[in-house]
PDB file of C-alpha atoms in Angstrom:
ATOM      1  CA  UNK A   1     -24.846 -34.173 -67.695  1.00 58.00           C
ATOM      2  CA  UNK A   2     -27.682 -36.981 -67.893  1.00 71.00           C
ATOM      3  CA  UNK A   3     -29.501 -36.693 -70.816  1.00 79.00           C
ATOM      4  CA  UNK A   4     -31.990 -39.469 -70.069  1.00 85.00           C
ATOM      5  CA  UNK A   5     -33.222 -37.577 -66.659  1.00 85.00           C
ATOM      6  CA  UNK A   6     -33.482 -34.071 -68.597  1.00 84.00           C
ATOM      7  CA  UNK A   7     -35.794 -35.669 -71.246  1.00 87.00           C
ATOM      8  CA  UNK A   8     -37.675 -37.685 -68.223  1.00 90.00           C
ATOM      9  CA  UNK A   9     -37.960 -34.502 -66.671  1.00 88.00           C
ATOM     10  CA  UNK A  10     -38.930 -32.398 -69.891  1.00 89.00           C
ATOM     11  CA  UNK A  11     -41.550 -34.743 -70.619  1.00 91.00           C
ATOM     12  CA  UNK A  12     -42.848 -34.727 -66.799  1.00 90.00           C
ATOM     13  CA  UNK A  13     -43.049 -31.018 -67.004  1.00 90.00           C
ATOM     14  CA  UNK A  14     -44.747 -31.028 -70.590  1.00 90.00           C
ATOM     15  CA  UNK A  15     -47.669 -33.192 -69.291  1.00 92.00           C
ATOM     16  CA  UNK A  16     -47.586 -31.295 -66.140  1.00 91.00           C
ATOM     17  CA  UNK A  17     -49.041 -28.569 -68.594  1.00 90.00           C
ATOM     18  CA  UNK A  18     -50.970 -30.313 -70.150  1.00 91.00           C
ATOM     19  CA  UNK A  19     -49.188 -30.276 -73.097  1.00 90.00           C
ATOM     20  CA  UNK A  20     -48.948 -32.840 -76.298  1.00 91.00           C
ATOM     21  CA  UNK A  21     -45.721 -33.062 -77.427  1.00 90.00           C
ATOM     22  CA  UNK A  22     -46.485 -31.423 -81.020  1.00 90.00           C
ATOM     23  CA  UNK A  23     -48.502 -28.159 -78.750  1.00 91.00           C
ATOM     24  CA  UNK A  24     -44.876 -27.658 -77.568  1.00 91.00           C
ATOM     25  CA  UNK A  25     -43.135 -27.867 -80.812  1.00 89.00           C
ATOM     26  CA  UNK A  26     -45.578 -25.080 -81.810  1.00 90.00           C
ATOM     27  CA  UNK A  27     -44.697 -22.965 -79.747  1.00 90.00           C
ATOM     28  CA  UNK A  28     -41.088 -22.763 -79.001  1.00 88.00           C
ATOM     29  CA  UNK A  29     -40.481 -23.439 -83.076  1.00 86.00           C
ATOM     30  CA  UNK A  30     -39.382 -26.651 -83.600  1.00 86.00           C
ATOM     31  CA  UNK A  31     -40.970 -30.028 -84.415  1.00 88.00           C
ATOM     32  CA  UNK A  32     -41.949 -32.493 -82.374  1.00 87.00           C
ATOM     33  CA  UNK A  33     -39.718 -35.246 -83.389  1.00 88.00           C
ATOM     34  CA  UNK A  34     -36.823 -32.935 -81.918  1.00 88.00           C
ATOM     35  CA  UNK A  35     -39.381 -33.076 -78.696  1.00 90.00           C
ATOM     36  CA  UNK A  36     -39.474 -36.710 -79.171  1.00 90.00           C
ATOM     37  CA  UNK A  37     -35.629 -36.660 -79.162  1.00 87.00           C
ATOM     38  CA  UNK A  38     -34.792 -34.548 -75.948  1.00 86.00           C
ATOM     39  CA  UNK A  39     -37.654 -36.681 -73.820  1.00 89.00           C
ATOM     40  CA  UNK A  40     -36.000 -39.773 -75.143  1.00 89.00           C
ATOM     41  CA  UNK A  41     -32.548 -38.632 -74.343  1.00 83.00           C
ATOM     42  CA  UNK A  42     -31.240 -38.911 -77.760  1.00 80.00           C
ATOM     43  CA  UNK A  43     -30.552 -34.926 -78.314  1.00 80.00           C
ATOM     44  CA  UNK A  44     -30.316 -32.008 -75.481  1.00 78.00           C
ATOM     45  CA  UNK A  45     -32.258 -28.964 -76.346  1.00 81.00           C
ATOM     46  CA  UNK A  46     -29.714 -26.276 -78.546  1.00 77.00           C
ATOM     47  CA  UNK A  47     -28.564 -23.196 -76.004  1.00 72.00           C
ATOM     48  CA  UNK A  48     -30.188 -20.899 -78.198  1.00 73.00           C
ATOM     49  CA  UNK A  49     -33.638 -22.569 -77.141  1.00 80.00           C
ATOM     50  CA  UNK A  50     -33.308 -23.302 -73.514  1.00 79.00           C
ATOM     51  CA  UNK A  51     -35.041 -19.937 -71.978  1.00 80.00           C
ATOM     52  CA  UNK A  52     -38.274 -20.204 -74.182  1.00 86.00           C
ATOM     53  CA  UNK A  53     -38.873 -24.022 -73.416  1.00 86.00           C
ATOM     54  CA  UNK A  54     -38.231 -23.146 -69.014  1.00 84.00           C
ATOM     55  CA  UNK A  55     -40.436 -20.603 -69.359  1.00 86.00           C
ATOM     56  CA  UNK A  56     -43.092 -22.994 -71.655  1.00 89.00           C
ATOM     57  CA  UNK A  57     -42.634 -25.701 -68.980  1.00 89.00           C
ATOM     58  CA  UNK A  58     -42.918 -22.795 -66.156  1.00 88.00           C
ATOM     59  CA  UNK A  59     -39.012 -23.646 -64.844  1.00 82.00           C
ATOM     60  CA  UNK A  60     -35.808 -22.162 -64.991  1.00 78.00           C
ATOM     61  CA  UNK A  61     -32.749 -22.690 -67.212  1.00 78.00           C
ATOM     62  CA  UNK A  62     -31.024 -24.703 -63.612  1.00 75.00           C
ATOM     63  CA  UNK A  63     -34.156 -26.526 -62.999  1.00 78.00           C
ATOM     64  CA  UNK A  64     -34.149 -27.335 -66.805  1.00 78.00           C
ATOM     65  CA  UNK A  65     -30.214 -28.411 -67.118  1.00 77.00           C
ATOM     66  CA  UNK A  66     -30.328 -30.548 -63.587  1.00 77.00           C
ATOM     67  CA  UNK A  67     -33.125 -32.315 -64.785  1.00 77.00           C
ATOM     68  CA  UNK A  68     -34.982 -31.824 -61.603  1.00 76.00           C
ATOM     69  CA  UNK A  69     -37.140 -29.150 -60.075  1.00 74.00           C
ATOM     70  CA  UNK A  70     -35.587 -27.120 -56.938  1.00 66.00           C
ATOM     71  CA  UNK A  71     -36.909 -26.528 -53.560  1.00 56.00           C
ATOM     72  CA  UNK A  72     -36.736 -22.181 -52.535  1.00 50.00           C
ATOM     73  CA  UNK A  73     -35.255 -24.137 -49.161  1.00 54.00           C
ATOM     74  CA  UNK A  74     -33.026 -26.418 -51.040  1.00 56.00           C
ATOM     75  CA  UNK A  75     -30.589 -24.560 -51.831  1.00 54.00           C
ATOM     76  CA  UNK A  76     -28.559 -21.232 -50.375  1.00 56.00           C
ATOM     77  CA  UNK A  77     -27.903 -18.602 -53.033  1.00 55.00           C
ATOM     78  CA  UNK A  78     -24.718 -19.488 -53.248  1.00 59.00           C
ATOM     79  CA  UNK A  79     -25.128 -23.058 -53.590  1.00 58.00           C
ATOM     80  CA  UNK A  80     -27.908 -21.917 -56.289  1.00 54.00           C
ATOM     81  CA  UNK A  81     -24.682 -19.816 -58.478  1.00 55.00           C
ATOM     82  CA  UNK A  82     -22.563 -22.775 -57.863  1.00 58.00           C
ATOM     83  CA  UNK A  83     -25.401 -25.207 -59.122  1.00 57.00           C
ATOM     84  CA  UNK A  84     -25.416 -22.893 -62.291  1.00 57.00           C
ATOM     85  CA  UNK A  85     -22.277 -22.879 -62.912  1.00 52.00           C
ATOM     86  CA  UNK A  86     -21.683 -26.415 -62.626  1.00 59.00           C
ATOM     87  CA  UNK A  87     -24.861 -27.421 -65.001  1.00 59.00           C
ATOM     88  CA  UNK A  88     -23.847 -24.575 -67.677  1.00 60.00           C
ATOM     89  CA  UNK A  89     -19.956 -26.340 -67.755  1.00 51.00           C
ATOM     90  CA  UNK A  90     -21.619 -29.494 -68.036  1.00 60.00           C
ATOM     91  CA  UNK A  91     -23.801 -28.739 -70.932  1.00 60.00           C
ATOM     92  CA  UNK A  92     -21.253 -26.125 -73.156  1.00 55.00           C
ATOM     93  CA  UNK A  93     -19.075 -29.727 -72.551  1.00 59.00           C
ATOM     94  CA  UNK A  94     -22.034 -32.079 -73.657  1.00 62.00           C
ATOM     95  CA  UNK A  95     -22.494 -29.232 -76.952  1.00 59.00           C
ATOM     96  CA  UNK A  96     -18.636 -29.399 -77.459  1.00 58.00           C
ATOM     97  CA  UNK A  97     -18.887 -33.351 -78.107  1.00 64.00           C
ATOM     98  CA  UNK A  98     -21.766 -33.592 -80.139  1.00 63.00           C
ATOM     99  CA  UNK A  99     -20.047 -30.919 -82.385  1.00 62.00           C
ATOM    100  CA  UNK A 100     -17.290 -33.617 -82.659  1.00 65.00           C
ATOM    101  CA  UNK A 101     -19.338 -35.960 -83.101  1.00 66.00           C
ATOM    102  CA  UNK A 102     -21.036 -34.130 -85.793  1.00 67.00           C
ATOM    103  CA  UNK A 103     -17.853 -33.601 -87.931  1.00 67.00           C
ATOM    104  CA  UNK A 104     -16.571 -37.061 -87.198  1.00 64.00           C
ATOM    105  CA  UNK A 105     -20.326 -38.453 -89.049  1.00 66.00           C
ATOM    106  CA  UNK A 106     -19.135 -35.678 -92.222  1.00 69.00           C
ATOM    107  CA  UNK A 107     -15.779 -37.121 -92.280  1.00 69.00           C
ATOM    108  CA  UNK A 108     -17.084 -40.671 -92.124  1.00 66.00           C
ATOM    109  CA  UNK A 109     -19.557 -40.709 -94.574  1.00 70.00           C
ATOM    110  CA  UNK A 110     -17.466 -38.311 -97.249  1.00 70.00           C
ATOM    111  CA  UNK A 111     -14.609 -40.995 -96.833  1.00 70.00           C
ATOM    112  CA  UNK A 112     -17.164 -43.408 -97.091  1.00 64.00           C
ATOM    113  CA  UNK A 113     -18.810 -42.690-100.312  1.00 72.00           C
ATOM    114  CA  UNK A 114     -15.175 -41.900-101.829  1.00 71.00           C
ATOM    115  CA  UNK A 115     -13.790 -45.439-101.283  1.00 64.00           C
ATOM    116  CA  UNK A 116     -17.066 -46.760-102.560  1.00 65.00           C
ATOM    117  CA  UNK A 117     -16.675 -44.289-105.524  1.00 70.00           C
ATOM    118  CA  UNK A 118     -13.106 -45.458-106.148  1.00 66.00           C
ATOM    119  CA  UNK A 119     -14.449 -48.907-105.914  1.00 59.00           C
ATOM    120  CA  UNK A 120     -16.223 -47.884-109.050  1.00 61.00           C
ATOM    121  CA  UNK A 121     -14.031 -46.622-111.389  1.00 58.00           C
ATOM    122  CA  UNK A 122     -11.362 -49.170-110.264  1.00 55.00           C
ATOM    123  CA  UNK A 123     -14.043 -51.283-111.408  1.00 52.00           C
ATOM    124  CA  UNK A 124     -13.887 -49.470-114.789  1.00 52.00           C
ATOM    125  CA  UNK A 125     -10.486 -49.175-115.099  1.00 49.00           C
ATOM    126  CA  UNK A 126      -9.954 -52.879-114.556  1.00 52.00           C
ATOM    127  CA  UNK A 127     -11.665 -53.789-117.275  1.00 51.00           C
ATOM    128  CA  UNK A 128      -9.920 -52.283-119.989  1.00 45.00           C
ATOM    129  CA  UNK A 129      -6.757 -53.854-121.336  1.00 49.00           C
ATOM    130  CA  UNK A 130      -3.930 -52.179-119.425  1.00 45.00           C
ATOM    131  CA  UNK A 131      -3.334 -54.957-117.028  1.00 47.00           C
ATOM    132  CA  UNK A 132      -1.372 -53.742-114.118  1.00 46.00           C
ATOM    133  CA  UNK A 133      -0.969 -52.628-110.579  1.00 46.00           C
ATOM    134  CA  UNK A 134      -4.749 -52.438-110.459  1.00 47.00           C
ATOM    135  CA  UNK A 135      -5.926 -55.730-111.392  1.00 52.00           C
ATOM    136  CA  UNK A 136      -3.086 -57.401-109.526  1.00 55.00           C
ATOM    137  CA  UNK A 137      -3.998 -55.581-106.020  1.00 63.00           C
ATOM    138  CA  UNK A 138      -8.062 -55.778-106.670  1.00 70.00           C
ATOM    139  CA  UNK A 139      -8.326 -52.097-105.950  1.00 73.00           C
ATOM    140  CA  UNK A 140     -11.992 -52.314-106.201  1.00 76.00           C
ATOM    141  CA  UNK A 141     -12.541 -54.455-103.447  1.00 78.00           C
ATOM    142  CA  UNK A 142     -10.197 -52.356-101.297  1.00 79.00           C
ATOM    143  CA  UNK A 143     -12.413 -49.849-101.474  1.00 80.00           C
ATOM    144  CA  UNK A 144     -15.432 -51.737-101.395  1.00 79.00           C
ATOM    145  CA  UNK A 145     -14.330 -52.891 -98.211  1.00 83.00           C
ATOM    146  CA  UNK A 146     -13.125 -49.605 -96.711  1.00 84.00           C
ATOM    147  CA  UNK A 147     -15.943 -47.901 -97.569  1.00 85.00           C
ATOM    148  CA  UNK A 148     -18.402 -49.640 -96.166  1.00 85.00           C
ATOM    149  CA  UNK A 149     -16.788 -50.022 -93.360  1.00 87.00           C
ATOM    150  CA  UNK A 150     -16.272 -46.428 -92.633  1.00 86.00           C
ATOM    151  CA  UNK A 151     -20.238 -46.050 -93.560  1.00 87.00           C
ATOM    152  CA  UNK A 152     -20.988 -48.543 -91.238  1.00 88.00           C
ATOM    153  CA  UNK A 153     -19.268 -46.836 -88.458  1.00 87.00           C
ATOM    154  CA  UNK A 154     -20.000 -43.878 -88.819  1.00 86.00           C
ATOM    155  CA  UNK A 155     -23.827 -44.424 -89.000  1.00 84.00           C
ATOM    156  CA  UNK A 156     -23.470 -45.739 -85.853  1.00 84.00           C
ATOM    157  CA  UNK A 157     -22.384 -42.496 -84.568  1.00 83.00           C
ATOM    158  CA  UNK A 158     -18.606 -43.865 -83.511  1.00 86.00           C
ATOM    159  CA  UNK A 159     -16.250 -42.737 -86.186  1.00 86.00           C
ATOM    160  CA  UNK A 160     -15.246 -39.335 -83.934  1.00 85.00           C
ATOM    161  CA  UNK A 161     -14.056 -42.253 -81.267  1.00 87.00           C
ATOM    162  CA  UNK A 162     -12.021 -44.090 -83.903  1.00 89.00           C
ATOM    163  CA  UNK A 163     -10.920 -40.803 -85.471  1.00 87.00           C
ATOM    164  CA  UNK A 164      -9.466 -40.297 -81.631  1.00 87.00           C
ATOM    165  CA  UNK A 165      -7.799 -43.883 -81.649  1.00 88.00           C
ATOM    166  CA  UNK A 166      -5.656 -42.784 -84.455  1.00 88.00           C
ATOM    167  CA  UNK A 167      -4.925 -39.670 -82.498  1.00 85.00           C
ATOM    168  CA  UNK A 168      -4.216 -41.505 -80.089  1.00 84.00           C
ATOM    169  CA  UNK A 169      -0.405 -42.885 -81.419  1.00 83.00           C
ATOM    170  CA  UNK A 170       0.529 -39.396 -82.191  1.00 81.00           C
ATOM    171  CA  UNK A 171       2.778 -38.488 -79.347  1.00 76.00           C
ATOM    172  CA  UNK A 172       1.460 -35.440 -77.392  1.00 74.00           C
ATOM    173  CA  UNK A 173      -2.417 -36.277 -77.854  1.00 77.00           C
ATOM    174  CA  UNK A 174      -4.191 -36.050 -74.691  1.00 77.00           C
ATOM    175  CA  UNK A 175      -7.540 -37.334 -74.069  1.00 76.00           C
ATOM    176  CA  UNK A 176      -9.997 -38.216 -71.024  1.00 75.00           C
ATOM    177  CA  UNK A 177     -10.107 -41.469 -69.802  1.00 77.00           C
ATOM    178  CA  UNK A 178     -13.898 -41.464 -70.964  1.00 79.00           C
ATOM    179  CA  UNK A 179     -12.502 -41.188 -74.761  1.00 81.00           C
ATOM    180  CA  UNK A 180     -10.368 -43.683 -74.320  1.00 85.00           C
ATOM    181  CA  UNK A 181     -12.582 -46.591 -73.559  1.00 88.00           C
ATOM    182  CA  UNK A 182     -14.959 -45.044 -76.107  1.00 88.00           C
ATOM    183  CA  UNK A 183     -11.752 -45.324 -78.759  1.00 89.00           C
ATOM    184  CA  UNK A 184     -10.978 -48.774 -77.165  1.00 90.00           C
ATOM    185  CA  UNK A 185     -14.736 -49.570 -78.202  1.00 92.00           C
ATOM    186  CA  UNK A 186     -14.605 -48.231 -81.513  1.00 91.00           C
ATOM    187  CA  UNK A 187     -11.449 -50.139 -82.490  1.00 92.00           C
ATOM    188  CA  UNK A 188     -13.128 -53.383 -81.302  1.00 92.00           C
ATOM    189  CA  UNK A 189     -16.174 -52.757 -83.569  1.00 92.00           C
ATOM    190  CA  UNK A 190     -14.180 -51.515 -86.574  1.00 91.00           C
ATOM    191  CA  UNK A 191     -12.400 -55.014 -85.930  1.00 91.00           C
ATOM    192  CA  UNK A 192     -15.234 -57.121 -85.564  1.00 92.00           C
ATOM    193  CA  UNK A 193     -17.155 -55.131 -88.426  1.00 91.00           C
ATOM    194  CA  UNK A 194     -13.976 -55.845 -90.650  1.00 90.00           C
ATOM    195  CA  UNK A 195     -14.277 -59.796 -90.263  1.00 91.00           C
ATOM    196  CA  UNK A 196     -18.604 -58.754 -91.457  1.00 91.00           C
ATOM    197  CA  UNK A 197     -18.272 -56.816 -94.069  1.00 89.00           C
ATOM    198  CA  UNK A 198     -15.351 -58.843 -95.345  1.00 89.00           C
ATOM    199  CA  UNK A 199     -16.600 -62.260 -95.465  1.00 90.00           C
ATOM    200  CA  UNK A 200     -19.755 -61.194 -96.745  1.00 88.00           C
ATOM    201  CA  UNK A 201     -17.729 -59.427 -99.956  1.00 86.00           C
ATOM    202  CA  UNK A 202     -15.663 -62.525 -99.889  1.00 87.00           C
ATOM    203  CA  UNK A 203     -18.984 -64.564 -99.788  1.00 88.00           C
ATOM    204  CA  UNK A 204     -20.470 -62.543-103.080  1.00 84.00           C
ATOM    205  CA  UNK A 205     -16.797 -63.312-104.690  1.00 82.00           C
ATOM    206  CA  UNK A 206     -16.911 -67.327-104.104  1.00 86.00           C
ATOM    207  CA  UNK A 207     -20.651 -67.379-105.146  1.00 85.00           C
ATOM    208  CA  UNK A 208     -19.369 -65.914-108.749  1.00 80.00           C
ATOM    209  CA  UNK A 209     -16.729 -68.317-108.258  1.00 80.00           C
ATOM    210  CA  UNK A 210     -19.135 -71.343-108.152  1.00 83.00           C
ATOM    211  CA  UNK A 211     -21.515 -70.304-110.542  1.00 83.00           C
ATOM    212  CA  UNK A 212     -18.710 -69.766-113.057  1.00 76.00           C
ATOM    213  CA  UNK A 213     -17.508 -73.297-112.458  1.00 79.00           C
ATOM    214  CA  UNK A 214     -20.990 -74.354-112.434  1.00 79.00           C
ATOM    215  CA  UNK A 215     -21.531 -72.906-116.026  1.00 77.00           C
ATOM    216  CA  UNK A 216     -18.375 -74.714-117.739  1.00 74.00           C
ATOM    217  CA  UNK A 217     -15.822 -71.374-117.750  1.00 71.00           C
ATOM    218  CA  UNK A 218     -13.285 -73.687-115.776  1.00 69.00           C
ATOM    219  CA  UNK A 219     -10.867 -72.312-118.687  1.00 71.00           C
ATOM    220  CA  UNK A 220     -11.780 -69.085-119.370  1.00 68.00           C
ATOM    221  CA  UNK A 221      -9.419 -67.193-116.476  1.00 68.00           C
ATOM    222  CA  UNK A 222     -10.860 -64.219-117.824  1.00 69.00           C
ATOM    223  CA  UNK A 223     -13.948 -64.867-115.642  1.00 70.00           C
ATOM    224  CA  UNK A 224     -12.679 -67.132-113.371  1.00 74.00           C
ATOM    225  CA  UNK A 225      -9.546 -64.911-112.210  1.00 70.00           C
ATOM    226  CA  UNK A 226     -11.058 -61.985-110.824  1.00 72.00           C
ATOM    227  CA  UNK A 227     -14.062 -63.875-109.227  1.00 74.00           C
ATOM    228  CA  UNK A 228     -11.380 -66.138-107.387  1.00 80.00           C
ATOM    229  CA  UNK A 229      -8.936 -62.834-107.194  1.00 76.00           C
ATOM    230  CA  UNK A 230     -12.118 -61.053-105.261  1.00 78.00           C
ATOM    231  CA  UNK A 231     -12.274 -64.182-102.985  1.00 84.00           C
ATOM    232  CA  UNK A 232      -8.680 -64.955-102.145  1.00 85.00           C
ATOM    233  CA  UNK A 233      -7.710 -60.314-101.634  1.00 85.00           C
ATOM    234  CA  UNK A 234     -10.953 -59.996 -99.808  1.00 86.00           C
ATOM    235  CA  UNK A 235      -9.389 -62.461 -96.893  1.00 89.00           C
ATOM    236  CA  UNK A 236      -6.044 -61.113 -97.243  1.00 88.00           C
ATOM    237  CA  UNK A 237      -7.209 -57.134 -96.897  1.00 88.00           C
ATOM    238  CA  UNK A 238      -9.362 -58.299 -93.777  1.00 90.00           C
ATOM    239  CA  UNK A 239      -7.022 -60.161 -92.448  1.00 91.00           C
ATOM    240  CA  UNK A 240      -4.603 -57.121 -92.901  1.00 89.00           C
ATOM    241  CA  UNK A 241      -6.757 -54.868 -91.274  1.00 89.00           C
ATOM    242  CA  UNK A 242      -7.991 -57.352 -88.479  1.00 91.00           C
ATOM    243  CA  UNK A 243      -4.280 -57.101 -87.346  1.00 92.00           C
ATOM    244  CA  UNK A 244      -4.058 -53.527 -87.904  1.00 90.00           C
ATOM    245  CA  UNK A 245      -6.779 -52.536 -84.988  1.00 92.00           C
ATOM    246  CA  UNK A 246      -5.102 -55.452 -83.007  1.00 92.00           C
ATOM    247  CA  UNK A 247      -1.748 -53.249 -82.724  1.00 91.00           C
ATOM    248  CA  UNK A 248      -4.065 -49.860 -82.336  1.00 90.00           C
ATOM    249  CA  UNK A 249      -5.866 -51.723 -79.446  1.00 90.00           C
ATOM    250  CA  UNK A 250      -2.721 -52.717 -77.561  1.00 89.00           C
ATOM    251  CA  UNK A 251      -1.390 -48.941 -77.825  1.00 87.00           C
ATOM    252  CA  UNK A 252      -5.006 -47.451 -76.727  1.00 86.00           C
ATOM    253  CA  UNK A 253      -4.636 -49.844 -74.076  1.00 87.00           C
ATOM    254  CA  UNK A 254      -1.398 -49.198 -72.983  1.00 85.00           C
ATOM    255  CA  UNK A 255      -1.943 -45.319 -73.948  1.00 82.00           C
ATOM    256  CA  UNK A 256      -4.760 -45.567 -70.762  1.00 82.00           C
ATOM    257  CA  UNK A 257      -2.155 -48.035 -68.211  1.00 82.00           C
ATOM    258  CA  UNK A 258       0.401 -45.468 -68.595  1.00 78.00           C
ATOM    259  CA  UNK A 259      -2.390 -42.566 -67.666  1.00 73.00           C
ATOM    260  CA  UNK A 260      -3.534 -44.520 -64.624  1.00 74.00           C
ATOM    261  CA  UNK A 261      -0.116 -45.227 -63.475  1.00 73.00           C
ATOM    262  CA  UNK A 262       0.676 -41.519 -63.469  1.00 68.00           C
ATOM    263  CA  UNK A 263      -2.254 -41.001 -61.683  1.00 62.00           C
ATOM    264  CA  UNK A 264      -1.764 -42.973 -59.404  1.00 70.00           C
ATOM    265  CA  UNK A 265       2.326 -41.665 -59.215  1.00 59.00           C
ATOM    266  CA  UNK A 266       0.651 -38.102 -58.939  1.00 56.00           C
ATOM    267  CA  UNK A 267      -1.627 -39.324 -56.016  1.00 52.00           C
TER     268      UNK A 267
END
């Protein structure tokens, strides 16, 4: 289902009527930044909606869902029902995935904001005097790291495709050759958004470093040790994960060769 030529073609129809963009709003209830959104392709009208804005734009639900208007000699009947049928699949399908995609942003940005939280109170628990597991493993930066990372993704609406990646080394998971790529190109930008966030964190930590130094605390390793500790993890833990979505890449990849070859076997 194009979602660029439905918007074209809501937006043809709208001024067709003579209609601003906020006069339709008005009267099929909604606002006319979701307006803005369908005509731009960004969002396809919700089912519940679909009958009120054909019969605004003086089209019907097919017309609507093709994107284009229909000749009465186009089509045969039965090429009409088929037409249907074809355009509602295609659309529960298209409302199916931006579900997913809806839950994947939740997940994302609730795992998110708990890393960064964590970041926090390892932050707090680090500096009292227990010592330990946590100020030997920089916890804090762990999580700084993860979390915006998983922020990052999923505000760019691609944390349901890396969600699927994972999936993806389960045995058993099946998924169209369309999610693949898309999981092939959300492991390539968690990679490449790894190697950002971290060297800007690591960045931050060697700036502290300096301006320790700078200030004569070349002794004191109570300030000296976590800025260089920040510094030294930050490059480990991205260079950890950095191999990480290496491996997940090669078995996406080889996940979708081994689909094609059946394919092809099947053919």
């Amino acid at each position: 289902m194009d979602q660029m030529k439905i918007g074209k073609f809501i937006a043809s129809m709208r001024k067709e009527q003579g209609l601003s963009q906020k006069q339709l709003a008005e009267r099929i209830g909604v606002t006319d930044k979701t307006i803005s959104k369908w005509e731009t392709g960004n969002r396809l009208p919700d089912a519940s909606i679909l009958l009120k804005l054909s019969q605004e734009l003086h089209i019907d639900v097919n017309e609507l869902l093709a994107g284009e208007a229909f000749s009465s000699k186009e089509f045969s009947a039965e090429e009409y029902v088929k037409k249907s049928e074809s355009n509602l699949v295609g659309l529960v399908g298209k409302l199916n995935e931006d579900e997913e995609k809806r839950k994947g942003r939740g997940i994302g940005t609730v795992t998110g904001i708990v890393c960064i939280a964590l970041a926090f109170a390892g932050v707090l628990v680090s500096s009292l005097p227990m010592g330990g597991i946590v100020d030997i493993l920089d916890l804090p930066t762990l999580c700084y790291l993860s979390g915006l990372k998983f922020l990052i993704i999923t505000f760019s609406g691609r944390f349901h495709d890396y969600l699927n990646a994972w999936r993806l080394l389960a045995p058993g998971t099946e998924l169209s050759g369309k999610e693949m790529k898309s999981s092939m190109e959300a492991v390539k930008y968690a990679g490449a958004l790894s190697l950002s966030v971290g060297g800007v964190i690591a960045s931050i930590g060697l700036f502290s470093l300096l301006n320790y130094l700078n200030a004569g605390y070349l002794s004191d390793f109570t300030r000296i040790g976590p800025a260089f500790a920040q510094v030294v993890l930050t490059l480990f833990y991205t260079a950890i994960a950095k191999t990480v979505y290496v491996i997940v890449l090669y078995q996406v990849k080889r996940r979708m060769e081994n689909e094609r070859r059946q394919e092809w076997d099947n053919y």
